[in-house]
Tab-separated table of C-alpha atoms in Angstrom:
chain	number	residue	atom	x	y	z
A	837	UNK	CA	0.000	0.000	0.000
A	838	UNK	CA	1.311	3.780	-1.019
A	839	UNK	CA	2.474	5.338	2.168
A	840	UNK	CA	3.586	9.710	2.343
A	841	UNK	CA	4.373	10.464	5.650
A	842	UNK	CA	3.583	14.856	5.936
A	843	UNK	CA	4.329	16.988	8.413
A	844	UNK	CA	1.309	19.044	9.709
A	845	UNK	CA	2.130	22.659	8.514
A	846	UNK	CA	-1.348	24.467	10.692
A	847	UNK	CA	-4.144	23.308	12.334
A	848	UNK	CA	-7.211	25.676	13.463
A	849	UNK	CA	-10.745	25.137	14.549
A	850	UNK	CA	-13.360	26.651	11.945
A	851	UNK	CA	-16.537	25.373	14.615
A	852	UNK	CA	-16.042	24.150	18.235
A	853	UNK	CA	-15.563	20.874	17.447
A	854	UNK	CA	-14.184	20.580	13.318
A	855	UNK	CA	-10.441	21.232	13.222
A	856	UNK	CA	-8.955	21.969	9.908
A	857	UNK	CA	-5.543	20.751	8.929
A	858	UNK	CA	-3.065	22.142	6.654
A	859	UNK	CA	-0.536	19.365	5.824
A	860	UNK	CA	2.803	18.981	3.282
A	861	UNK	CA	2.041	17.224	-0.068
A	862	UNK	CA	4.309	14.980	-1.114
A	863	UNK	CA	5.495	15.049	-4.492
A	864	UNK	CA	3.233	14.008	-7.780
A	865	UNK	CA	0.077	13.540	-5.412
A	866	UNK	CA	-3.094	14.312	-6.841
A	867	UNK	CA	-6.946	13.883	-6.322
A	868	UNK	CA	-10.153	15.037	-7.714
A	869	UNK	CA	-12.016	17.342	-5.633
A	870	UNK	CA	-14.546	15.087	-3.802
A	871	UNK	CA	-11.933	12.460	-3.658
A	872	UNK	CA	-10.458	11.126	-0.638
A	873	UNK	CA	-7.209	9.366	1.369
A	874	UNK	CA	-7.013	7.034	4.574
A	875	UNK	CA	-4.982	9.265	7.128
A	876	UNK	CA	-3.134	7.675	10.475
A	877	UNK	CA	-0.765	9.281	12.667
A	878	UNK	CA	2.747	9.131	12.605
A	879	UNK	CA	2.793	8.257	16.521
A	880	UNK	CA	4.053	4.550	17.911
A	881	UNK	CA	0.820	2.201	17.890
A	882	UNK	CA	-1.557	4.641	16.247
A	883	UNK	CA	0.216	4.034	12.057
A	884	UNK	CA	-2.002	1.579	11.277
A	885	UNK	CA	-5.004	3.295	13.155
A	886	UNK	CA	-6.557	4.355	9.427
A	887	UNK	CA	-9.724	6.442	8.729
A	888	UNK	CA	-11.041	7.687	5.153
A	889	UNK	CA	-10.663	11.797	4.894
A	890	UNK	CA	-11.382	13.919	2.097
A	891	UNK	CA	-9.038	16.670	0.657
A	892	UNK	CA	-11.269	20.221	1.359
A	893	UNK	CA	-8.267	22.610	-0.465
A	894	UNK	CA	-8.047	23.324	-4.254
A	895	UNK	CA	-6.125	20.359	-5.954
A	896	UNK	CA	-3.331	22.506	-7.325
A	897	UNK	CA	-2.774	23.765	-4.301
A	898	UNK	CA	0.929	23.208	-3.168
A	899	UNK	CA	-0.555	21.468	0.441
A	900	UNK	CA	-3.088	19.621	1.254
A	901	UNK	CA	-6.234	20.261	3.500
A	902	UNK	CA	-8.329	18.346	5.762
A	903	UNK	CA	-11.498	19.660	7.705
A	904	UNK	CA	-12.548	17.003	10.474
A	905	UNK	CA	-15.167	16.910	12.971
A	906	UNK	CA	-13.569	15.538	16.192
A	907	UNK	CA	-15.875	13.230	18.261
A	908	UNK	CA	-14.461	13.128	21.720
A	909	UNK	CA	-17.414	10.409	23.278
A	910	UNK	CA	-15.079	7.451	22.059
A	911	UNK	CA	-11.315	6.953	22.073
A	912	UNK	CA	-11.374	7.112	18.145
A	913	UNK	CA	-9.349	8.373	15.423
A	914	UNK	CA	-10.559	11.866	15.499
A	915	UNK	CA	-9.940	11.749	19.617
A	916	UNK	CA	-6.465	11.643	19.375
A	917	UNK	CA	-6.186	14.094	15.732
A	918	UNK	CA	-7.380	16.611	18.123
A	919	UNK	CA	-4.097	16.678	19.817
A	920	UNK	CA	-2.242	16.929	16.822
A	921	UNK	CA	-0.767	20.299	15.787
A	922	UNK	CA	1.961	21.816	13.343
A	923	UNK	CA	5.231	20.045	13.528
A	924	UNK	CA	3.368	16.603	13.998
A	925	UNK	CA	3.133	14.201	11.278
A	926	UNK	CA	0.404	12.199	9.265
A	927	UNK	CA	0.913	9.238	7.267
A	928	UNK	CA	-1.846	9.645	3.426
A	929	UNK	CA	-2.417	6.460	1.848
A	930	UNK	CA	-3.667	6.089	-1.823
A	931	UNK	CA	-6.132	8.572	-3.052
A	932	UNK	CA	-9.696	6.851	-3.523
A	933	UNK	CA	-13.233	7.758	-5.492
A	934	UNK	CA	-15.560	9.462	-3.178
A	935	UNK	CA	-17.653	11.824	-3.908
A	936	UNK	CA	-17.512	13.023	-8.509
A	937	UNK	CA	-19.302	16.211	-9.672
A	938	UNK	CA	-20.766	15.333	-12.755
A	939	UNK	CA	-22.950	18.551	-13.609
A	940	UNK	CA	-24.940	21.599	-11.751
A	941	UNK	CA	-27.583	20.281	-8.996
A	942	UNK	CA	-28.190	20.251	-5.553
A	943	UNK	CA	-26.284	19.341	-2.829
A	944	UNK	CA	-27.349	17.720	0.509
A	945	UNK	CA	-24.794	17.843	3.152
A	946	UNK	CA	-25.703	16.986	6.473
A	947	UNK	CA	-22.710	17.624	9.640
A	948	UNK	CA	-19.567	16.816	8.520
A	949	UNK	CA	-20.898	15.517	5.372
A	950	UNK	CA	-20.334	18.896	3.950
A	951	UNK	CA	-16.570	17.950	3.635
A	952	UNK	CA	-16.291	16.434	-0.382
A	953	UNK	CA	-18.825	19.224	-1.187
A	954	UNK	CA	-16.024	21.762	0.055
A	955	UNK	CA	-13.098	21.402	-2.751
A	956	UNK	CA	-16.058	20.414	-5.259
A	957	UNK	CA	-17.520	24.269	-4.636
A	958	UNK	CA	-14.290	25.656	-4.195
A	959	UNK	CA	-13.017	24.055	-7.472
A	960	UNK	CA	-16.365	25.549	-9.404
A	961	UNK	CA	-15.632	28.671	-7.689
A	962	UNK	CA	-12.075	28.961	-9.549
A	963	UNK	CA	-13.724	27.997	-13.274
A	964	UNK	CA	-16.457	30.263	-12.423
A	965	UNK	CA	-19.048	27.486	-13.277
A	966	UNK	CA	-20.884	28.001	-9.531
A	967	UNK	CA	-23.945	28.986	-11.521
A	968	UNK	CA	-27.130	26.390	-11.012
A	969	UNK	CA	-25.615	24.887	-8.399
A	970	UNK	CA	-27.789	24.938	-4.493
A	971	UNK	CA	-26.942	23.610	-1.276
A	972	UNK	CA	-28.553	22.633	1.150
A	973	UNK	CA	-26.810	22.216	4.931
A	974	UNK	CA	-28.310	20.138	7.713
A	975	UNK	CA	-27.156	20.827	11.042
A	976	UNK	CA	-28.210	20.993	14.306
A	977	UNK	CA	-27.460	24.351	15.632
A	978	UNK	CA	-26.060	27.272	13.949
A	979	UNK	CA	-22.478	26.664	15.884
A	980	UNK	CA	-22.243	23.265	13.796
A	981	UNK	CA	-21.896	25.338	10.438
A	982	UNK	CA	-18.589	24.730	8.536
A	983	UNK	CA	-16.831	27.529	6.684
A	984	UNK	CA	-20.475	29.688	6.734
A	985	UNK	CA	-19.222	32.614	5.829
A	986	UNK	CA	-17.458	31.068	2.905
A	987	UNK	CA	-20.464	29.040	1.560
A	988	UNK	CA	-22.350	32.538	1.790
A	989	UNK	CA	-20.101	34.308	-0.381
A	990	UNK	CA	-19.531	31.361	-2.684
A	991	UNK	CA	-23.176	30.568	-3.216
A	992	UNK	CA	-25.303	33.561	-1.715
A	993	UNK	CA	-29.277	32.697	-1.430
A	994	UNK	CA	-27.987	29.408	-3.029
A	995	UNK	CA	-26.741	28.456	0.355
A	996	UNK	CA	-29.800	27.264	2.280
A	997	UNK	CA	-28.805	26.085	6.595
A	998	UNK	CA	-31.352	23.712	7.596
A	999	UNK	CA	-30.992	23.484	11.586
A	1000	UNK	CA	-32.770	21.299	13.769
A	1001	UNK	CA	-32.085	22.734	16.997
A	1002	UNK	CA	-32.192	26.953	16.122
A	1003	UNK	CA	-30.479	28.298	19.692
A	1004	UNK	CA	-33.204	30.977	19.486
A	1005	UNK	CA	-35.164	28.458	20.752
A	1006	UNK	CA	-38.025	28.892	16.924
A	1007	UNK	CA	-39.183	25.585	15.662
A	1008	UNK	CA	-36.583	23.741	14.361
A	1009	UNK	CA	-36.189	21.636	10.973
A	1010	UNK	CA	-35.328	18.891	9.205
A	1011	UNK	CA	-34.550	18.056	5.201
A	1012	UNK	CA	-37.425	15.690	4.556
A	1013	UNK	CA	-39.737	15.314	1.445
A	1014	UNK	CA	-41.858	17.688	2.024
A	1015	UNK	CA	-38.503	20.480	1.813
A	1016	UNK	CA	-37.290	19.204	-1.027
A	1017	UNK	CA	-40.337	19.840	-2.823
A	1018	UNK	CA	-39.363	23.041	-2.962
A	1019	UNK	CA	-36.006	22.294	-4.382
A	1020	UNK	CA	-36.156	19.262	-6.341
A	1021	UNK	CA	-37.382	20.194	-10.423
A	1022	UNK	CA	-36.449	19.065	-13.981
A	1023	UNK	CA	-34.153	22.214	-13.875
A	1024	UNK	CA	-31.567	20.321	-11.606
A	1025	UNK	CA	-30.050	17.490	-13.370
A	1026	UNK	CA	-28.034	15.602	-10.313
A	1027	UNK	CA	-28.158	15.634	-6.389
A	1028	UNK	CA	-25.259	14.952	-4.319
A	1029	UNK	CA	-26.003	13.446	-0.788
A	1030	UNK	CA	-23.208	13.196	1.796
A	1031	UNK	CA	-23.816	12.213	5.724
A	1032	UNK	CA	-24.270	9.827	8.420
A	1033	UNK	CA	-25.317	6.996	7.061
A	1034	UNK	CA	-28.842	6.975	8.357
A	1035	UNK	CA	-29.082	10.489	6.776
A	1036	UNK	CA	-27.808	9.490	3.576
A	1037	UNK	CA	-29.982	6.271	2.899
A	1038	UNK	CA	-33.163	8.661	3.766
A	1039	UNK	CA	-32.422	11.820	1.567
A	1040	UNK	CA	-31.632	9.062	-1.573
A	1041	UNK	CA	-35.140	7.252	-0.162
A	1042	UNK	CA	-37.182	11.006	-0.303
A	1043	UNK	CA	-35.176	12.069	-3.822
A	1044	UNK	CA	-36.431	8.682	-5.209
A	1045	UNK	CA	-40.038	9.100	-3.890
A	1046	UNK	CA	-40.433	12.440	-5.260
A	1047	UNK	CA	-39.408	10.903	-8.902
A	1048	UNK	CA	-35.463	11.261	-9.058
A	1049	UNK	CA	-33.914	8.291	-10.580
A	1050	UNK	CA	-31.008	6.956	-9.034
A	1051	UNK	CA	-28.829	7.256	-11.841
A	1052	UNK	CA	-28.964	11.268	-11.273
A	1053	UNK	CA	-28.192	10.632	-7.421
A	1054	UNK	CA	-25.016	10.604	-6.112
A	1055	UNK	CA	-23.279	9.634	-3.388
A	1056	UNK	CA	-20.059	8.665	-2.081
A	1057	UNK	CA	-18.384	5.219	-3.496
């Protein structure tokens, strides 16, 4: 199995709990945006500890970028990245499909799902070819929101936050049929789904009872 072992270059938070790393890429690597790597850390005992991560930066970019929620309730993977900080090292494996952008549609991102969507929109952002494309984010409090501020500016009223749990205490609310009504039309050719699994099989299950075929869904492989 291809092995790079990178030094982290940065890390930051961009919510409370999703840290963002900036890491060294090793000569001749490239991905797709959407595309993804197993990650471990270089630390004794933890190398072959591997977990699937996709790239959020530009894929021209001289480094490469990963944007991971870190679940502290279990001594995982993402436990122990969230002691890891510049001058620390990862070990990338072989770049894998994920997540392919095949045309203008709608995206449904749920959490940390948002994460292939990121270097998809950024990538569309660079060629200018943003147009026709809508996302929609489901989170469960406003806090949860990954790079807001950049989806805003990258998408504007195309950027739709679906929260569940509003911390001004209004109704919350979910993605469910009855939403994408509003969104789904023979004006949008794919949809992209990306989540928790549970979240995933239910948006494909609502997209194919409201007539989309599966062949224009997407999701990661």
């Amino acid at each position: 199995m291809e092995k790079h072992i990178v030094k982290v270059l940065k890390t930051e938070f961009v919510t409370h709990n999703v840290k963002r790393f900036t890491v060294e890429k090793p000569a001749g690597y490239s991905f797709t945006p959407g595309q993804a790597t197993d990650v471990s850390i270089n630390k004794s005992g933890l190398e072959n500890e591997l977990r699937p991560f996709t790239f959020t930066c530009l894929d021209d970019a001289d480094y490469l970028e990963f944007t991971i929620k870190i679940y502290t309730d279990h001594d995982g993977v993402t436990s122990k990245l969230l002691n890891v900080n510049e001058g620390d090292e990862l070990i990338l494996h072989e770049v894998f499909g994920a997540i392919n952008y095949k045309g203008p549609g709608l995206f449904i991102a749920g959490g940390a799902g948002l994460t292939p969507f990121i270097a998809i929109l950024r990538k569309l952002k660079q060629q200018n070819k943003l147009a026709g494309n809508i996302l929609l984010f489901a989170n469960r409090t406003e806090d949860d929101i990954i790079i807001k501020d950049e989806l805003n500016a990258m998408l504007g009223n195309n950027h739709i936050d679906i929260i569940s749990k509003p911390l001004d205490g209004k109704p919350g609310r979910l993605i469910d049929t009855e939403l994408l009504k509003h969104y789904v039309g023979d004006n949008l050719e794919y949809y992209y789904v990306c989540g928790p699994d549970k979240f995933t099989a239910s948006m494909v299950d609502d997209l194919e009872k409201l007539g989309i075929s599966k062949e224009r869904i997407v999701i990661e492989e």
